[in-house]
mmCIF file of C-alpha atoms and ligand atoms in Angstrom:
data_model
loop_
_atom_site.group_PDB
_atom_site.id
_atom_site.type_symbol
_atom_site.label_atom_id
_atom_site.label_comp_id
_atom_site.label_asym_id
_atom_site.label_seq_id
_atom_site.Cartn_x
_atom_site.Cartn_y
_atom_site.Cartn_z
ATOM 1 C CA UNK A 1 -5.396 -11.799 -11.841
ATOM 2 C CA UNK A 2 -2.689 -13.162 -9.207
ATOM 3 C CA UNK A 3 -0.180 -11.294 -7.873
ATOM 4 C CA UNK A 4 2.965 -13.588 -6.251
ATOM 5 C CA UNK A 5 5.560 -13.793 -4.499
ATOM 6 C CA UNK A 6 7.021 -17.147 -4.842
ATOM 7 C CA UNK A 7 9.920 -18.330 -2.402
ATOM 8 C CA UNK A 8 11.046 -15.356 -1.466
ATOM 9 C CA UNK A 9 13.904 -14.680 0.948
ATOM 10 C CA UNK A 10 15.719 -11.633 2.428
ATOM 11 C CA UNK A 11 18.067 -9.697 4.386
ATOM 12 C CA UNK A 12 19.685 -6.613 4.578
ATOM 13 C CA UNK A 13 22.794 -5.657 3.698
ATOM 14 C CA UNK A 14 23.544 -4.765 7.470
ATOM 15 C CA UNK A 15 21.458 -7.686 8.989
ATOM 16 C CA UNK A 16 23.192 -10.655 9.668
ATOM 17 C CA UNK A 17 19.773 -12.877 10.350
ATOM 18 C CA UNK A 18 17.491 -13.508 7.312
ATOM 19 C CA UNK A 19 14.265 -11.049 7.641
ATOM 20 C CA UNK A 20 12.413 -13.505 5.022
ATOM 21 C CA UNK A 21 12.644 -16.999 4.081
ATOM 22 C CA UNK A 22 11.513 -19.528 1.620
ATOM 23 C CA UNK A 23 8.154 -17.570 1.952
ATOM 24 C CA UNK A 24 5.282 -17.727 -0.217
ATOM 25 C CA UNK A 25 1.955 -15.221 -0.452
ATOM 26 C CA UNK A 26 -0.637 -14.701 -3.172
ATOM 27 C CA UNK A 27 -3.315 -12.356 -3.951
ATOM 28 C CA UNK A 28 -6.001 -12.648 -6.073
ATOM 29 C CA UNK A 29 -7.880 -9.989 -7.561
ATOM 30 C CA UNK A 30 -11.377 -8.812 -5.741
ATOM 31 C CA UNK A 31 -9.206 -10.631 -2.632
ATOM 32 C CA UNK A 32 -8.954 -8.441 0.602
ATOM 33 C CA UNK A 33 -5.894 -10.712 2.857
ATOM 34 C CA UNK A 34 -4.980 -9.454 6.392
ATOM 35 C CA UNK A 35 -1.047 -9.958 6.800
ATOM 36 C CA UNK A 36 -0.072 -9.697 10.436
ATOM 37 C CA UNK A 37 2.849 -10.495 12.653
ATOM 38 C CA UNK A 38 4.892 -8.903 15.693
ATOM 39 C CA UNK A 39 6.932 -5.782 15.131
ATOM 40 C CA UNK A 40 9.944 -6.256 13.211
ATOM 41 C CA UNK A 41 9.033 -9.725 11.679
ATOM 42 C CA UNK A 42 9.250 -7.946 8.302
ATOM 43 C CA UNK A 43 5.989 -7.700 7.482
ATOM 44 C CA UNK A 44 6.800 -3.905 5.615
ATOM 45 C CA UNK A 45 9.258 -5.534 4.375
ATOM 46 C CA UNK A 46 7.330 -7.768 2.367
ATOM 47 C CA UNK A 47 4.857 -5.190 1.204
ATOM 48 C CA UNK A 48 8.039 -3.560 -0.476
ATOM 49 C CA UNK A 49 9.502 -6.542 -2.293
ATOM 50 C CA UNK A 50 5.636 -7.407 -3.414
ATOM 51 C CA UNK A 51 5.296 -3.578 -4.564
ATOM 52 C CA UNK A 52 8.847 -3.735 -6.346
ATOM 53 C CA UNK A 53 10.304 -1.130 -3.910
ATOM 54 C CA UNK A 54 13.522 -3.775 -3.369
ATOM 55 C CA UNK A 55 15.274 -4.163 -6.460
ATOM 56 C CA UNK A 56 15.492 -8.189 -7.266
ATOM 57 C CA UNK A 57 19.079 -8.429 -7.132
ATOM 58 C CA UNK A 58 18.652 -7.762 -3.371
ATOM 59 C CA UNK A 59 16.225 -10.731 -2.722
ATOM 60 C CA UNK A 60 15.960 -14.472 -4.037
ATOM 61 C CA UNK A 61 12.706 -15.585 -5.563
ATOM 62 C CA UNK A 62 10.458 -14.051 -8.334
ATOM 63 C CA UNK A 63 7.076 -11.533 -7.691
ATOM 64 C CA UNK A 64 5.071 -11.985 -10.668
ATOM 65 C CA UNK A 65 1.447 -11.218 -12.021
ATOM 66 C CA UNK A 66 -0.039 -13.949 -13.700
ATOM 67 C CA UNK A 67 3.119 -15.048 -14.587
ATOM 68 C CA UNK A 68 5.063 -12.709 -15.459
ATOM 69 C CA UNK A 69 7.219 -10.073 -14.307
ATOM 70 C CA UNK A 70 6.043 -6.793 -12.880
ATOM 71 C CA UNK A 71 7.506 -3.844 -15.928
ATOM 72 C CA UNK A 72 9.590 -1.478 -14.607
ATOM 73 C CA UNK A 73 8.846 0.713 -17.270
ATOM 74 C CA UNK A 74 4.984 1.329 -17.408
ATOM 75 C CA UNK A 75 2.378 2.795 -14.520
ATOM 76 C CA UNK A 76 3.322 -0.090 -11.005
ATOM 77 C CA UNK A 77 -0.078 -1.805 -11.132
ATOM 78 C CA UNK A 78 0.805 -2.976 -7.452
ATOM 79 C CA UNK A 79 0.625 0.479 -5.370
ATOM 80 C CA UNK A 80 1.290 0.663 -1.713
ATOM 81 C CA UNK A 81 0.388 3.008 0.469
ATOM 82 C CA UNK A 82 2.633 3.797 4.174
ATOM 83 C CA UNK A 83 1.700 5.120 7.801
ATOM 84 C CA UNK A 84 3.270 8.409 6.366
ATOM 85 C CA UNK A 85 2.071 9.794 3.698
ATOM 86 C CA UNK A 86 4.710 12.969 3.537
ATOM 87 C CA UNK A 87 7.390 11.006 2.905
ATOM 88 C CA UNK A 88 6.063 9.723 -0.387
ATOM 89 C CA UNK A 89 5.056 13.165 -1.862
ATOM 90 C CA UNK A 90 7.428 15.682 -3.192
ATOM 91 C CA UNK A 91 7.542 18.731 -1.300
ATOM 92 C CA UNK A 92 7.979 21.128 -4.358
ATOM 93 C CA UNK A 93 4.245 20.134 -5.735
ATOM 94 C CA UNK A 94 1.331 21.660 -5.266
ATOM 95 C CA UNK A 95 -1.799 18.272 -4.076
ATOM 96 C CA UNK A 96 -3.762 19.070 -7.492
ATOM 97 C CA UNK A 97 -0.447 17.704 -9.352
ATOM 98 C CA UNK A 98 0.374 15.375 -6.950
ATOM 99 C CA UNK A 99 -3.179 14.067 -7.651
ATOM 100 C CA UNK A 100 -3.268 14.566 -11.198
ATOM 101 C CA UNK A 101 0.067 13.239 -11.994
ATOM 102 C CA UNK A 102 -1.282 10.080 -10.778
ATOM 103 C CA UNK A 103 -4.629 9.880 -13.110
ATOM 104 C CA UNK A 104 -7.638 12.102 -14.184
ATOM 105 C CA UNK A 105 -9.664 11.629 -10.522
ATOM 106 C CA UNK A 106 -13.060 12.811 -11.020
ATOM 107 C CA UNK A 107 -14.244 15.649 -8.911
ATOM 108 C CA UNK A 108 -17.342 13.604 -7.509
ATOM 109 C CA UNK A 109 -14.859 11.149 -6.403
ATOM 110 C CA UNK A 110 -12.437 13.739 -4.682
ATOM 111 C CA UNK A 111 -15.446 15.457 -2.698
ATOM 112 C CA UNK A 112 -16.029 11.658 -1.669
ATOM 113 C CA UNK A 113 -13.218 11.266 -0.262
ATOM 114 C CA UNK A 114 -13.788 14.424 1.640
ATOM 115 C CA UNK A 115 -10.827 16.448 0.037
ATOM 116 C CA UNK A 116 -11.824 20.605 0.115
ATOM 117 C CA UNK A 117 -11.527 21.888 -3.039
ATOM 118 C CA UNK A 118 -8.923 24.582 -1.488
ATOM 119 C CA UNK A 119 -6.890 21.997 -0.192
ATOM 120 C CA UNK A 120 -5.469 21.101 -3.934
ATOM 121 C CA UNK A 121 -3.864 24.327 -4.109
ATOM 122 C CA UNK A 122 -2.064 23.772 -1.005
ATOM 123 C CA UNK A 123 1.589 21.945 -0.464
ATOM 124 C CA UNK A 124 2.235 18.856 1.235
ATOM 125 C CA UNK A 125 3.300 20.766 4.641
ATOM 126 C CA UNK A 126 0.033 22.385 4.561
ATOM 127 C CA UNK A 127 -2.054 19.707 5.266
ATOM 128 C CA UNK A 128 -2.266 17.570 8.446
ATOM 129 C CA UNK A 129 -1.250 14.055 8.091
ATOM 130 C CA UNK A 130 -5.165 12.685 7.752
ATOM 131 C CA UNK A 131 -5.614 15.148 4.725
ATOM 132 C CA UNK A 132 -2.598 13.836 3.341
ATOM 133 C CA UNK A 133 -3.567 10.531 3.530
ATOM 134 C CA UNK A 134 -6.880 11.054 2.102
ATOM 135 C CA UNK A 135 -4.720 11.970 -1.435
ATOM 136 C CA UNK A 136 -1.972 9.413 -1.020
ATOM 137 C CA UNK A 137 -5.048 6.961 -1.110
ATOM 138 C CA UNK A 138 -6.816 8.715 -3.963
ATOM 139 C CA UNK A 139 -3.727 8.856 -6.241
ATOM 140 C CA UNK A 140 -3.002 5.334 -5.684
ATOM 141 C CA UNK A 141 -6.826 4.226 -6.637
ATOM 142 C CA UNK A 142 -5.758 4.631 -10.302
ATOM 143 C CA UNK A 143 -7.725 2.759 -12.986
ATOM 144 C CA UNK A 144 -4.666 0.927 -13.758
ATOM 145 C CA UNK A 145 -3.813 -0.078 -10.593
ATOM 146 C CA UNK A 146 -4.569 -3.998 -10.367
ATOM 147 C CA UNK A 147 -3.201 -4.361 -6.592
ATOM 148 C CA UNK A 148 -3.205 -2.533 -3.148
ATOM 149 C CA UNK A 149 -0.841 -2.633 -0.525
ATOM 150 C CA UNK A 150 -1.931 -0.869 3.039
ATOM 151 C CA UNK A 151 1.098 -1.041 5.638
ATOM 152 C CA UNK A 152 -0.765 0.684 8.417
ATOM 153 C CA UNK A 153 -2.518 3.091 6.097
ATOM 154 C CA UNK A 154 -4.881 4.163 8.906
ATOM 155 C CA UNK A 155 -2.689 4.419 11.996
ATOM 156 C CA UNK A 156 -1.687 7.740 12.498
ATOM 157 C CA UNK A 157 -5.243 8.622 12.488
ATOM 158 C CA UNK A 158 -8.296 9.310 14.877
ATOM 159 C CA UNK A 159 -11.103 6.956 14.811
ATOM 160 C CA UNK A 160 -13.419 8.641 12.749
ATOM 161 C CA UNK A 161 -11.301 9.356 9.863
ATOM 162 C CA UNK A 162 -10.030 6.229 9.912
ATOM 163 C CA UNK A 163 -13.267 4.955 9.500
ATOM 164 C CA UNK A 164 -14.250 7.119 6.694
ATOM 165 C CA UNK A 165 -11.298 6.493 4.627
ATOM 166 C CA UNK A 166 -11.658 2.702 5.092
ATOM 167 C CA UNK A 167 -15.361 2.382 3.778
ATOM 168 C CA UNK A 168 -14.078 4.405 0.931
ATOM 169 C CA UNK A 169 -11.221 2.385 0.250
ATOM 170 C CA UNK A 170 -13.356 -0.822 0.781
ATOM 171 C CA UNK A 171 -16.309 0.419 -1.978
ATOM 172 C CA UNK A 172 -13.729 1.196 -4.223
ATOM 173 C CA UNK A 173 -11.523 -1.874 -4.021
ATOM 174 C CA UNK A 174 -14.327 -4.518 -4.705
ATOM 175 C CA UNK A 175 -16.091 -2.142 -6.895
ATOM 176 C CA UNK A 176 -12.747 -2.612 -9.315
ATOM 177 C CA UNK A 177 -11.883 -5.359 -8.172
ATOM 178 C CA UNK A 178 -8.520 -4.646 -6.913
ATOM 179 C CA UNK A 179 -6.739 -7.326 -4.761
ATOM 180 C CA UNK A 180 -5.433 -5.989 -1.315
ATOM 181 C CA UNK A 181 -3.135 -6.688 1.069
ATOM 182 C CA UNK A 182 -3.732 -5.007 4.379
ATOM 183 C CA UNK A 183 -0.858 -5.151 6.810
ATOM 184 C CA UNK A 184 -1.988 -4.151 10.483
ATOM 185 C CA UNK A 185 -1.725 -4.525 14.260
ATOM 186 C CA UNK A 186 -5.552 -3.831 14.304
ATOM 187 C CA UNK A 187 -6.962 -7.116 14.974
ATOM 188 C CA UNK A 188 -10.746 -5.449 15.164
ATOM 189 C CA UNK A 189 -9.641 -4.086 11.580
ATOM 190 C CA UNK A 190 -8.082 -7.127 10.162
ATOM 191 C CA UNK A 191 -11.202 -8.974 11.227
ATOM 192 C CA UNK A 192 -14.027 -6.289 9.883
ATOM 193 C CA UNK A 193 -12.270 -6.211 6.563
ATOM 194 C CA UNK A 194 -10.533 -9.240 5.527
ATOM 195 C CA UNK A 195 -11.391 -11.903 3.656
ATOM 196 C CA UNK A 196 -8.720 -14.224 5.156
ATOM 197 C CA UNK A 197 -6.121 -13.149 7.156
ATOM 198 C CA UNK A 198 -2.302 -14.558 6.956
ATOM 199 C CA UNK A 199 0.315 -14.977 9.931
ATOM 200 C CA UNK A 200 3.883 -13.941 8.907
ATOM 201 C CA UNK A 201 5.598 -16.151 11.246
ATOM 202 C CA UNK A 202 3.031 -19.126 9.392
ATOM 203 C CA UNK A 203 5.018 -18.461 5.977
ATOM 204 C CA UNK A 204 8.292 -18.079 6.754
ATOM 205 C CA UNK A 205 10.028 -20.920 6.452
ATOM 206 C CA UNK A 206 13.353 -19.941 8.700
HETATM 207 N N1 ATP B 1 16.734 -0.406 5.846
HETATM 208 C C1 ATP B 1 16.955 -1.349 6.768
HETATM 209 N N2 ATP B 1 18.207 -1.780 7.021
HETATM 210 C C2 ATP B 1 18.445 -2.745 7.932
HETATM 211 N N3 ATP B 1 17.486 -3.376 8.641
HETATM 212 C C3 ATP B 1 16.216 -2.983 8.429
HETATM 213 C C4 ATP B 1 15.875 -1.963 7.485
HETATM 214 N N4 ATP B 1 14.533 -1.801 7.482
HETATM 215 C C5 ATP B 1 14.054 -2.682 8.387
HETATM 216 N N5 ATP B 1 15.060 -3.395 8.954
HETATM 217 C C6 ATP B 1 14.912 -4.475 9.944
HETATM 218 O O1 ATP B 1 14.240 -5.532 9.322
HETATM 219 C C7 ATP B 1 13.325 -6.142 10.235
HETATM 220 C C8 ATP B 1 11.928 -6.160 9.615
HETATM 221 O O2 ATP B 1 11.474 -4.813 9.522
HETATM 222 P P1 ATP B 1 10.016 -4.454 8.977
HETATM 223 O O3 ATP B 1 9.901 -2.976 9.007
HETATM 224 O O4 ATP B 1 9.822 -5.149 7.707
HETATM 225 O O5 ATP B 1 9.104 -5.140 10.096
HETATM 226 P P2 ATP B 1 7.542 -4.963 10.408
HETATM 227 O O6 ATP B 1 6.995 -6.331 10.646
HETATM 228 O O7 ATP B 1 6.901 -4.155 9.350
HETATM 229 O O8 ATP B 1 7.594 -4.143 11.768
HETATM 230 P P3 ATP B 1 6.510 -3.168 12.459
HETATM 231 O O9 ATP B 1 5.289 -3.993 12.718
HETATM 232 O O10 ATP B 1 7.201 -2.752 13.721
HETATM 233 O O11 ATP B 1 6.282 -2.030 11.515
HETATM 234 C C9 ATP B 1 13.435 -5.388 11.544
HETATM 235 O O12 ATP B 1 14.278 -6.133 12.407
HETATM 236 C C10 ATP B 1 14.074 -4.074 11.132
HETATM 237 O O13 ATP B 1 14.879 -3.574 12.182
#
């Protein structure tokens, strides 16, 4: 599978300067690409449009898979995961449906991943932000999730757990072959993990 973003430009409605231009990225399945770029150069951005967080009508250009459009209507096979995990889970649900909601993760998996068992009875403000992130990543590992998008996925994070949830995420990814885009200011990262790695200022075509 390919996910694509073909010629794709965009600004915001309060930015006068484009943000992206004429750009072009791919990503093929069992594919691990390193996106990086200086702050503000739209790299998040990008992750958004290619994870169908922008509706179209604000940005030119088509983001397909194999082809064809992503539904709007069925489980987002492209998932993408943010610096902050709190903001993406809803404060009113306990982590076992915030989990579960997402698919049926097997309990092997979740002790993997180093989640305590009390911790799914818990809410989101009850964890600290590493915890948190350890789910976000979970629930986004789905077996119908083709594509993974990591905007700084790690960086709020101390080394160690950083490094534990990477090799995790790493075994997983080529073990389903998942195709990931991994957006960082860690160059050690980006070089450890990446197949190829891909300069923002390199594709836009401003
Ligand atoms: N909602 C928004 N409305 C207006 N401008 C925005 C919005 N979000 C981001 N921007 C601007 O768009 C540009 C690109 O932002 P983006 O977050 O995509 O960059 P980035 O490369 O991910 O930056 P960083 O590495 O600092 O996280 C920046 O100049 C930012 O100020």
């Amino acid at each position: 599978m390919e996910l694509k973003g073909e010629n794709l430009s965009f600004k915001y409605d309060s930015s006068k300067r484009w943000i992206l231009k004429d750009l072009n990225i791919n990503i093929k399945s069992g594919e691990i690409k390193g996106l990086v770029g200086d702050s503000g150069s739209g790299k998040s951005t990008l992750s958004k449009i290619l994870a169908g967080y922008i509706d179209n009508k604000n940005f030119e250009g088509k983001v397909e898979i194999n082809g064809l459009n992503i539904s709007k209507n069925e489980y987002n096979p492209v998932q993408l995961i943010f610096q902050h995990p709190e903001q993406t889970m809803n404060p009113k649900w306990k982590m076992k449906d915030i989990l579960y909601e997402s698919w049926n993760v097997d309990e092997d998996i979740i002790e993997k991943f180093g989640i305590q068992k009390s911790w799914l009875n818990r809410w989101p403000n009850e964890l600290s932000g590493g915890e948190l992130q350890r789910f976000s990543v979970l629930r986004a590992l789905s077996p119908n999730t083709k594509f993974l998008i990591a905007d700084e996925m790690t960086t709020m994070l101390d080394a160690v757990t950083q490094v534990q949830i990477w090799n995790l995420v790493i075994d997983l990814v080529r073990m389903k072959n998942i195709g990931m885009l991994v957006v960082s200011h860690d160059k050690d990262l980006i070089k450890k993990i990446c197949d190829e790695v891909v300069y923002l200022d390199d594709i836009n075509n401003f």
